[in-house]
Each structure stands twice: as structure tokens, then as C-alpha cells.
Amino acid sequence: MSLSLLRRRPSAWGALVPVVALAAGLLFATSGRTAQGTDLRAGEITQLSELIQERDSAVVRQAAQLTALQRQVQELTDQAASRNGVVAEATAQGASGAPDAGLTPVSGTGVVITLDDAAPRSDGSLPNGARPDDVVIHQSDVQAVVNAVWAAGADGVAVMDQRLISTSAVRCVGNTLLLQGRTYSPPFVVSAVVDASAVRSALSSSPQIGVLRQAAEAFGLTFEVRDRPQVTVPAYDGGLTLQYASAG
């Protein structure tokens, strides 16, 4: 394959570089005028990695608290339903819609798709014709895979063992995946209960996946699709409160 003909995958960094450079210049100028030769750091420098670890720990604790509270709510709801017909009817209606909302686990035949950055070379160099953006998995790559799996009629989809629902958003910062309050490093794994042949057809017809396949071949990225006789997608266990909604 001619690398000169290889389509570049979209990257947010290219558009953000001028904005970041301008913001950095303004920040340096403001800091210089404010500091007037003094140290504005005021002690220890907080490392970003430490902040991420602290945030992850907080999310794990809050998730455990949420699970406990949800269990208590369910117990109280069951008690109320045993004494009140209206509550019992509402509970039954809610239970009937739980599978469609992703609130119950689902199992069956399906696929497991793995996306990973290119392995670094021993001398730290990049493949011929590659930029740093070309050797990492991007948000657009993960989204393209998820969209193709949904288009294939999946009964349930999970990314890194987290169930996706209608309000789930897959975002990346650099090569770190942000999903429902948690952070993940590659490899990224997408699991789905779905007809495998339908997934392969949807992947083949996706232009974004076509670009990803080219990058995988040229630069050593991992894009692996494996059929599985049994895939279990867990129930969604996050919050369900909408921040924004519109009717129409």
C-alpha cells in the first residue's frame, strides 16, 4: 500500500493545536505579570496522574455507595408493592422495560473486538510515513466500532465491561478512554451480543472502519474481531438522571 494514499484518521489534536498555543501564550503572559518574579506554585506540584488516580478511587467508592443505595431502594419498593396495588403495577411496568433500557444482563452468541495502539519500536522511532497520531487509537475509532455493532442489531454492547445505554458517551483524551466517570488505557475491548456475520458486514461497509483497517495494516495498530459462542454483557449500573432532555 502506498502510504501517500493512506487517508488520515480525524484527530481533534490537529484542530486544537492553534487554540492551545494561543491559550498557553496568554497564560504565560498573565502568570508573568501576576508573579512579578515570585513562585506561584506555592509548594508541591500536583501531578496530573495523581489527580486521575484520586478521581478513579473516588468513582469506585461512589459506585459502591450507589450499588448499596439502589439495593435499599429496591428492597423498599418491593415492600411497598406488597402492600399497595398502584406501586405493584408501576413496578411491574418498570420491570418490563428494564431489558430494553439495558438494566438487565444479556447473554448469547456475539463478538469481542479489540483495539490497541501500535507497539513502540525499540529505538523509539515511528513507522515510515507515520505521525504520532497515526499509531494510537482515537475516539473516532472506538465510536465507529460501537456504531457498527449497534447497526448490526446488537442486543447489548459493553466497552471495557461497562454496558452502553442510550445516554452513554465514549470520549478519549489522548489515548485514554473516558466512559461513565471512569478512565481506561488501551487495549480497548468492545463486547456485544449480536449476530457475528451482521457485525462483519457492518464493519466492512463503514468508511471510518476502512480507514482504521488501513492504519492497522500500515502502522501496526491492533484491530481484531473475534466471534464468540457465548458473550455476557452486564447490566448498566450507573445513574439514570437526565441533565438535558427535549420532547419532539
PDB file of C-alpha atoms in Angstrom:
ATOM      1  CA  MET A   1       0.000   0.000   0.000  1.00  0.00           C
ATOM      2  CA  SER A   2       1.246   3.472  -0.805  1.00  0.00           C
ATOM      3  CA  LEU A   3       1.472   5.492   2.379  1.00  0.00           C
ATOM      4  CA  SER A   4       0.929   8.656   0.368  1.00  0.00           C
ATOM      5  CA  LEU A   5      -2.575   7.393  -0.448  1.00  0.00           C
ATOM      6  CA  LEU A   6      -3.420   6.437   3.130  1.00  0.00           C
ATOM      7  CA  ARG A   7      -6.310   8.501   4.426  1.00  0.00           C
ATOM      8  CA  ARG A   8      -5.589  10.202   7.712  1.00  0.00           C
ATOM      9  CA  ARG A   9      -7.930   9.387  10.571  1.00  0.00           C
ATOM     10  CA  PRO A  10      -9.544  12.506  12.061  1.00  0.00           C
ATOM     11  CA  SER A  11      -7.825  13.762  15.175  1.00  0.00           C
ATOM     12  CA  ALA A  12      -9.035  16.537  17.454  1.00  0.00           C
ATOM     13  CA  TRP A  13      -5.419  17.479  18.254  1.00  0.00           C
ATOM     14  CA  GLY A  14      -4.816  18.973  14.835  1.00  0.00           C
ATOM     15  CA  ALA A  15      -7.635  21.477  15.288  1.00  0.00           C
ATOM     16  CA  LEU A  16      -6.793  22.158  18.914  1.00  0.00           C
ATOM     17  CA  VAL A  17      -3.081  22.917  18.486  1.00  0.00           C
ATOM     18  CA  PRO A  18      -3.538  26.605  17.452  1.00  0.00           C
ATOM     19  CA  VAL A  19      -6.084  27.154  20.220  1.00  0.00           C
ATOM     20  CA  VAL A  20      -3.845  25.544  22.843  1.00  0.00           C
ATOM     21  CA  ALA A  21      -0.833  27.558  21.671  1.00  0.00           C
ATOM     22  CA  LEU A  22      -2.767  30.829  21.913  1.00  0.00           C
ATOM     23  CA  ALA A  23      -4.160  29.936  25.344  1.00  0.00           C
ATOM     24  CA  ALA A  24      -0.686  28.946  26.582  1.00  0.00           C
ATOM     25  CA  GLY A  25       0.751  32.261  25.426  1.00  0.00           C
ATOM     26  CA  LEU A  26      -1.954  34.201  27.234  1.00  0.00           C
ATOM     27  CA  LEU A  27      -1.444  32.071  30.351  1.00  0.00           C
ATOM     28  CA  PHE A  28       2.319  32.643  30.386  1.00  0.00           C
ATOM     29  CA  ALA A  29       1.863  36.379  29.952  1.00  0.00           C
ATOM     30  CA  THR A  30      -0.736  36.563  32.717  1.00  0.00           C
ATOM     31  CA  SER A  31       1.348  34.440  35.072  1.00  0.00           C
ATOM     32  CA  GLY A  32       4.426  36.586  34.460  1.00  0.00           C
ATOM     33  CA  ARG A  33       2.599  39.792  35.287  1.00  0.00           C
ATOM     34  CA  THR A  34       0.929  38.267  38.336  1.00  0.00           C
ATOM     35  CA  ALA A  35       4.016  36.584  39.750  1.00  0.00           C
ATOM     36  CA  GLN A  36       6.355  39.585  39.333  1.00  0.00           C
ATOM     37  CA  GLY A  37       9.336  37.289  39.808  1.00  0.00           C
ATOM     38  CA  THR A  38       7.836  35.165  42.621  1.00  0.00           C
ATOM     39  CA  ASP A  39       6.909  31.473  42.578  1.00  0.00           C
ATOM     40  CA  LEU A  40       3.191  30.925  42.000  1.00  0.00           C
ATOM     41  CA  ARG A  41       3.358  27.183  42.615  1.00  0.00           C
ATOM     42  CA  ALA A  42       3.060  27.572  46.386  1.00  0.00           C
ATOM     43  CA  GLY A  43       4.678  24.291  47.351  1.00  0.00           C
ATOM     44  CA  GLU A  44       4.389  20.870  45.797  1.00  0.00           C
ATOM     45  CA  ILE A  45       3.390  20.462  42.174  1.00  0.00           C
ATOM     46  CA  THR A  46       0.275  18.343  41.830  1.00  0.00           C
ATOM     47  CA  GLN A  47       0.811  15.660  39.228  1.00  0.00           C
ATOM     48  CA  LEU A  48      -1.975  15.000  36.750  1.00  0.00           C
ATOM     49  CA  SER A  49      -1.527  11.256  37.149  1.00  0.00           C
ATOM     50  CA  GLU A  50      -2.148  11.579  40.897  1.00  0.00           C
ATOM     51  CA  LEU A  51      -5.326  13.571  40.260  1.00  0.00           C
ATOM     52  CA  ILE A  52      -6.566  10.882  37.872  1.00  0.00           C
ATOM     53  CA  GLN A  53      -5.839   8.137  40.421  1.00  0.00           C
ATOM     54  CA  GLU A  54      -7.646  10.070  43.144  1.00  0.00           C
ATOM     55  CA  ARG A  55     -10.615  10.616  40.860  1.00  0.00           C
ATOM     56  CA  ASP A  56     -10.746   6.948  39.904  1.00  0.00           C
ATOM     57  CA  SER A  57     -10.671   5.948  43.571  1.00  0.00           C
ATOM     58  CA  ALA A  58     -13.486   8.369  44.325  1.00  0.00           C
ATOM     59  CA  VAL A  59     -15.558   6.970  41.458  1.00  0.00           C
ATOM     60  CA  VAL A  60     -15.060   3.403  42.728  1.00  0.00           C
ATOM     61  CA  ARG A  61     -16.173   4.413  46.229  1.00  0.00           C
ATOM     62  CA  GLN A  62     -19.195   6.288  44.922  1.00  0.00           C
ATOM     63  CA  ALA A  63     -20.127   3.383  42.651  1.00  0.00           C
ATOM     64  CA  ALA A  64     -20.126   1.051  45.663  1.00  0.00           C
ATOM     65  CA  GLN A  65     -22.310   3.516  47.579  1.00  0.00           C
ATOM     66  CA  LEU A  66     -24.664   3.773  44.604  1.00  0.00           C
ATOM     67  CA  THR A  67     -24.999  -0.003  44.411  1.00  0.00           C
ATOM     68  CA  ALA A  68     -25.836  -0.198  48.110  1.00  0.00           C
ATOM     69  CA  LEU A  69     -28.411   2.586  47.837  1.00  0.00           C
ATOM     70  CA  GLN A  70     -30.003   1.006  44.760  1.00  0.00           C
ATOM     71  CA  ARG A  71     -30.321  -2.246  46.681  1.00  0.00           C
ATOM     72  CA  GLN A  72     -32.032  -0.439  49.563  1.00  0.00           C
ATOM     73  CA  VAL A  73     -34.396   1.350  47.177  1.00  0.00           C
ATOM     74  CA  GLN A  74     -35.318  -1.937  45.530  1.00  0.00           C
ATOM     75  CA  GLU A  75     -35.991  -3.575  48.897  1.00  0.00           C
ATOM     76  CA  LEU A  76     -38.204  -0.676  49.988  1.00  0.00           C
ATOM     77  CA  THR A  77     -40.000  -0.693  46.629  1.00  0.00           C
ATOM     78  CA  ASP A  78     -40.699  -4.418  46.929  1.00  0.00           C
ATOM     79  CA  GLN A  79     -42.069  -3.904  50.429  1.00  0.00           C
ATOM     80  CA  ALA A  80     -44.338  -1.090  49.244  1.00  0.00           C
ATOM     81  CA  ALA A  81     -45.507  -3.124  46.252  1.00  0.00           C
ATOM     82  CA  SER A  82     -46.580  -5.952  48.559  1.00  0.00           C
ATOM     83  CA  ARG A  83     -48.985  -3.563  50.302  1.00  0.00           C
ATOM     84  CA  ASN A  84     -50.012  -1.163  47.540  1.00  0.00           C
ATOM     85  CA  GLY A  85     -51.537  -2.201  44.222  1.00  0.00           C
ATOM     86  CA  VAL A  86     -50.583   1.042  42.464  1.00  0.00           C
ATOM     87  CA  VAL A  87     -46.939   0.625  43.412  1.00  0.00           C
ATOM     88  CA  ALA A  88     -47.060  -3.030  42.358  1.00  0.00           C
ATOM     89  CA  GLU A  89     -48.428  -2.080  38.932  1.00  0.00           C
ATOM     90  CA  ALA A  90     -45.791   0.640  38.434  1.00  0.00           C
ATOM     91  CA  THR A  91     -43.064  -1.775  39.496  1.00  0.00           C
ATOM     92  CA  ALA A  92     -44.255  -4.371  37.008  1.00  0.00           C
ATOM     93  CA  GLN A  93     -44.289  -1.807  34.194  1.00  0.00           C
ATOM     94  CA  GLY A  94     -40.780  -0.705  35.087  1.00  0.00           C
ATOM     95  CA  ALA A  95     -39.536  -4.289  35.186  1.00  0.00           C
ATOM     96  CA  SER A  96     -40.963  -4.995  31.729  1.00  0.00           C
ATOM     97  CA  GLY A  97     -38.940  -2.128  30.259  1.00  0.00           C
ATOM     98  CA  ALA A  98     -35.698  -2.926  32.080  1.00  0.00           C
ATOM     99  CA  PRO A  99     -34.223  -5.180  29.352  1.00  0.00           C
ATOM    100  CA  ASP A 100     -34.737  -2.556  26.638  1.00  0.00           C
ATOM    101  CA  ALA A 101     -33.156   0.079  28.880  1.00  0.00           C
ATOM    102  CA  GLY A 102     -30.069  -2.063  29.451  1.00  0.00           C
ATOM    103  CA  LEU A 103     -30.803  -2.580  33.140  1.00  0.00           C
ATOM    104  CA  THR A 104     -30.560  -6.368  32.987  1.00  0.00           C
ATOM    105  CA  PRO A 105     -27.638  -8.510  31.774  1.00  0.00           C
ATOM    106  CA  VAL A 106     -27.874 -10.222  28.415  1.00  0.00           C
ATOM    107  CA  SER A 107     -26.062 -13.305  27.111  1.00  0.00           C
ATOM    108  CA  GLY A 108     -25.748 -15.086  23.796  1.00  0.00           C
ATOM    109  CA  THR A 109     -23.548 -15.534  20.761  1.00  0.00           C
ATOM    110  CA  GLY A 110     -21.607 -12.450  19.777  1.00  0.00           C
ATOM    111  CA  VAL A 111     -18.276 -10.802  19.111  1.00  0.00           C
ATOM    112  CA  VAL A 112     -15.363  -9.328  21.016  1.00  0.00           C
ATOM    113  CA  ILE A 113     -13.484  -6.530  19.227  1.00  0.00           C
ATOM    114  CA  THR A 114     -10.077  -5.367  20.462  1.00  0.00           C
ATOM    115  CA  LEU A 115      -8.472  -2.027  19.567  1.00  0.00           C
ATOM    116  CA  ASP A 116      -4.935  -1.177  20.628  1.00  0.00           C
ATOM    117  CA  ASP A 117      -2.129   1.290  19.914  1.00  0.00           C
ATOM    118  CA  ALA A 118       0.809   0.199  17.796  1.00  0.00           C
ATOM    119  CA  ALA A 119       3.601  -1.419  19.802  1.00  0.00           C
ATOM    120  CA  PRO A 120       6.511   1.030  20.293  1.00  0.00           C
ATOM    121  CA  ARG A 121       9.719   0.315  18.419  1.00  0.00           C
ATOM    122  CA  SER A 122      12.841  -0.497  20.398  1.00  0.00           C
ATOM    123  CA  ASP A 123      14.574   2.674  19.204  1.00  0.00           C
ATOM    124  CA  GLY A 124      11.509   4.866  19.814  1.00  0.00           C
ATOM    125  CA  SER A 125      11.092   5.718  16.135  1.00  0.00           C
ATOM    126  CA  LEU A 126       7.799   5.774  14.254  1.00  0.00           C
ATOM    127  CA  PRO A 127       6.915   3.636  11.229  1.00  0.00           C
ATOM    128  CA  ASN A 128       7.796   5.177   7.878  1.00  0.00           C
ATOM    129  CA  GLY A 129       5.363   7.947   6.972  1.00  0.00           C
ATOM    130  CA  ALA A 130       3.639   7.890  10.380  1.00  0.00           C
ATOM    131  CA  ARG A 131       2.824  10.756  12.694  1.00  0.00           C
ATOM    132  CA  PRO A 132       2.357  10.289  16.456  1.00  0.00           C
ATOM    133  CA  ASP A 133      -1.427  10.451  15.902  1.00  0.00           C
ATOM    134  CA  ASP A 134      -1.233   7.537  13.454  1.00  0.00           C
ATOM    135  CA  VAL A 135      -0.007   4.968  15.981  1.00  0.00           C
ATOM    136  CA  VAL A 136      -2.721   5.408  18.641  1.00  0.00           C
ATOM    137  CA  ILE A 137      -6.405   4.504  18.803  1.00  0.00           C
ATOM    138  CA  HIS A 138      -8.662   7.549  18.636  1.00  0.00           C
ATOM    139  CA  GLN A 139     -12.127   8.319  19.965  1.00  0.00           C
ATOM    140  CA  SER A 140     -13.437   8.188  16.392  1.00  0.00           C
ATOM    141  CA  ASP A 141     -12.136   4.609  16.037  1.00  0.00           C
ATOM    142  CA  VAL A 142     -13.955   3.375  19.157  1.00  0.00           C
ATOM    143  CA  GLN A 143     -17.114   5.227  18.172  1.00  0.00           C
ATOM    144  CA  ALA A 144     -17.020   3.763  14.658  1.00  0.00           C
ATOM    145  CA  VAL A 145     -16.802   0.233  16.068  1.00  0.00           C
ATOM    146  CA  VAL A 146     -19.640   0.843  18.545  1.00  0.00           C
ATOM    147  CA  ASN A 147     -21.835   2.383  15.819  1.00  0.00           C
ATOM    148  CA  ALA A 148     -21.222  -0.577  13.520  1.00  0.00           C
ATOM    149  CA  VAL A 149     -22.129  -3.051  16.267  1.00  0.00           C
ATOM    150  CA  TRP A 150     -25.360  -1.189  17.020  1.00  0.00           C
ATOM    151  CA  ALA A 151     -26.138  -1.033  13.292  1.00  0.00           C
ATOM    152  CA  ALA A 152     -25.788  -4.827  13.189  1.00  0.00           C
ATOM    153  CA  GLY A 153     -28.693  -5.118  15.650  1.00  0.00           C
ATOM    154  CA  ALA A 154     -26.864  -5.886  18.886  1.00  0.00           C
ATOM    155  CA  ASP A 155     -28.965  -6.874  21.896  1.00  0.00           C
ATOM    156  CA  GLY A 156     -26.353  -5.416  24.238  1.00  0.00           C
ATOM    157  CA  VAL A 157     -22.986  -3.692  23.930  1.00  0.00           C
ATOM    158  CA  ALA A 158     -20.245  -3.133  26.516  1.00  0.00           C
ATOM    159  CA  VAL A 159     -16.978  -1.238  26.326  1.00  0.00           C
ATOM    160  CA  MET A 160     -14.409  -2.353  28.903  1.00  0.00           C
ATOM    161  CA  ASP A 161     -17.163  -4.346  30.685  1.00  0.00           C
ATOM    162  CA  GLN A 162     -19.374  -1.268  31.046  1.00  0.00           C
ATOM    163  CA  ARG A 163     -22.832  -1.561  29.494  1.00  0.00           C
ATOM    164  CA  LEU A 164     -23.695   1.145  26.995  1.00  0.00           C
ATOM    165  CA  ILE A 165     -27.171   2.668  27.019  1.00  0.00           C
ATOM    166  CA  SER A 166     -28.815   5.466  25.030  1.00  0.00           C
ATOM    167  CA  THR A 167     -27.141   8.200  27.107  1.00  0.00           C
ATOM    168  CA  SER A 168     -23.637   6.678  27.141  1.00  0.00           C
ATOM    169  CA  ALA A 169     -20.848   8.743  25.581  1.00  0.00           C
ATOM    170  CA  VAL A 170     -17.464   7.375  24.518  1.00  0.00           C
ATOM    171  CA  ARG A 171     -14.755  10.038  24.805  1.00  0.00           C
ATOM    172  CA  CYS A 172     -10.974   9.961  24.640  1.00  0.00           C
ATOM    173  CA  VAL A 173      -8.297  12.322  25.937  1.00  0.00           C
ATOM    174  CA  GLY A 174      -5.054  11.423  24.213  1.00  0.00           C
ATOM    175  CA  ASN A 175      -5.086   7.626  24.260  1.00  0.00           C
ATOM    176  CA  THR A 176      -7.124   7.392  27.465  1.00  0.00           C
ATOM    177  CA  LEU A 177     -10.782   6.382  27.273  1.00  0.00           C
ATOM    178  CA  LEU A 178     -13.308   8.219  29.452  1.00  0.00           C
ATOM    179  CA  LEU A 179     -16.523   6.282  29.954  1.00  0.00           C
ATOM    180  CA  GLN A 180     -19.243   6.978  32.507  1.00  0.00           C
ATOM    181  CA  GLY A 181     -16.899   8.560  35.021  1.00  0.00           C
ATOM    182  CA  ARG A 182     -14.063   6.047  34.710  1.00  0.00           C
ATOM    183  CA  THR A 183     -10.785   6.097  32.787  1.00  0.00           C
ATOM    184  CA  TYR A 184      -9.248   3.252  30.802  1.00  0.00           C
ATOM    185  CA  SER A 185      -5.996   2.720  28.936  1.00  0.00           C
ATOM    186  CA  PRO A 186      -5.686   0.625  25.763  1.00  0.00           C
ATOM    187  CA  PRO A 187      -6.287  -2.045  24.679  1.00  0.00           C
ATOM    188  CA  PHE A 188      -9.978  -1.150  24.395  1.00  0.00           C
ATOM    189  CA  VAL A 189     -12.385  -4.090  24.259  1.00  0.00           C
ATOM    190  CA  VAL A 190     -15.904  -3.915  22.814  1.00  0.00           C
ATOM    191  CA  SER A 191     -18.162  -6.892  23.607  1.00  0.00           C
ATOM    192  CA  ALA A 192     -21.582  -7.430  22.077  1.00  0.00           C
ATOM    193  CA  VAL A 193     -24.380  -9.981  21.988  1.00  0.00           C
ATOM    194  CA  VAL A 194     -25.092  -9.895  18.277  1.00  0.00           C
ATOM    195  CA  ASP A 195     -25.016 -11.903  15.073  1.00  0.00           C
ATOM    196  CA  ALA A 196     -21.327 -12.062  14.140  1.00  0.00           C
ATOM    197  CA  SER A 197     -21.887 -12.099  10.384  1.00  0.00           C
ATOM    198  CA  ALA A 198     -24.040  -8.968  10.636  1.00  0.00           C
ATOM    199  CA  VAL A 199     -21.264  -7.215  12.571  1.00  0.00           C
ATOM    200  CA  ARG A 200     -18.644  -8.112   9.989  1.00  0.00           C
ATOM    201  CA  SER A 201     -20.916  -6.810   7.233  1.00  0.00           C
ATOM    202  CA  ALA A 202     -21.496  -3.533   9.115  1.00  0.00           C
ATOM    203  CA  LEU A 203     -17.771  -3.128   9.743  1.00  0.00           C
ATOM    204  CA  SER A 204     -16.986  -3.745   6.076  1.00  0.00           C
ATOM    205  CA  SER A 205     -19.450  -1.064   4.944  1.00  0.00           C
ATOM    206  CA  SER A 206     -18.213   1.597   7.386  1.00  0.00           C
ATOM    207  CA  PRO A 207     -15.874   4.199   5.798  1.00  0.00           C
ATOM    208  CA  GLN A 208     -14.389   5.002   9.222  1.00  0.00           C
ATOM    209  CA  ILE A 209     -13.567   1.346   9.811  1.00  0.00           C
ATOM    210  CA  GLY A 210     -11.987   1.211   6.367  1.00  0.00           C
ATOM    211  CA  VAL A 211      -9.586   3.986   7.364  1.00  0.00           C
ATOM    212  CA  LEU A 212      -8.847   2.195  10.642  1.00  0.00           C
ATOM    213  CA  ARG A 213      -8.053  -1.031   8.794  1.00  0.00           C
ATOM    214  CA  GLN A 214      -5.605   0.846   6.551  1.00  0.00           C
ATOM    215  CA  ALA A 215      -3.899   2.388   9.575  1.00  0.00           C
ATOM    216  CA  ALA A 216      -3.708  -1.008  11.293  1.00  0.00           C
ATOM    217  CA  GLU A 217      -2.043  -2.529   8.236  1.00  0.00           C
ATOM    218  CA  ALA A 218       0.361   0.365   7.668  1.00  0.00           C
ATOM    219  CA  PHE A 219       1.346   1.278  11.217  1.00  0.00           C
ATOM    220  CA  GLY A 220       0.765  -1.832  13.331  1.00  0.00           C
ATOM    221  CA  LEU A 221      -2.406  -0.880  15.220  1.00  0.00           C
ATOM    222  CA  THR A 222      -4.468  -3.755  16.600  1.00  0.00           C
ATOM    223  CA  PHE A 223      -7.972  -4.201  15.169  1.00  0.00           C
ATOM    224  CA  GLU A 224      -9.161  -7.711  15.978  1.00  0.00           C
ATOM    225  CA  VAL A 225     -12.673  -9.116  15.604  1.00  0.00           C
ATOM    226  CA  ARG A 226     -13.349 -12.472  17.250  1.00  0.00           C
ATOM    227  CA  ASP A 227     -16.566 -14.491  17.130  1.00  0.00           C
ATOM    228  CA  ARG A 228     -17.670 -15.907  20.467  1.00  0.00           C
ATOM    229  CA  PRO A 229     -20.224 -18.675  21.123  1.00  0.00           C
ATOM    230  CA  GLN A 230     -21.083 -17.051  24.453  1.00  0.00           C
ATOM    231  CA  VAL A 231     -20.832 -13.368  25.380  1.00  0.00           C
ATOM    232  CA  THR A 232     -22.290 -11.847  28.548  1.00  0.00           C
ATOM    233  CA  VAL A 233     -22.925  -8.110  28.645  1.00  0.00           C
ATOM    234  CA  PRO A 234     -23.549  -6.839  32.196  1.00  0.00           C
ATOM    235  CA  ALA A 235     -26.462  -4.676  33.249  1.00  0.00           C
ATOM    236  CA  TYR A 236     -25.966  -0.925  33.297  1.00  0.00           C
ATOM    237  CA  ASP A 237     -25.323   0.153  36.893  1.00  0.00           C
ATOM    238  CA  GLY A 238     -24.801   3.903  36.565  1.00  0.00           C
ATOM    239  CA  GLY A 239     -27.075   6.857  37.190  1.00  0.00           C
ATOM    240  CA  LEU A 240     -30.208   7.381  35.115  1.00  0.00           C
ATOM    241  CA  THR A 241     -30.942  11.033  35.849  1.00  0.00           C
ATOM    242  CA  LEU A 242     -31.057  13.136  32.676  1.00  0.00           C
ATOM    243  CA  GLN A 243     -29.356  16.529  32.748  1.00  0.00           C
ATOM    244  CA  TYR A 244     -30.820  17.685  29.445  1.00  0.00           C
ATOM    245  CA  ALA A 245     -33.830  16.429  27.532  1.00  0.00           C
ATOM    246  CA  SER A 246     -36.242  17.701  24.913  1.00  0.00           C
ATOM    247  CA  ALA A 247     -39.539  16.418  23.587  1.00  0.00           C
ATOM    248  CA  GLY A 248     -40.414  16.372  19.942  1.00  0.00           C
TER     249      GLY A 248
END
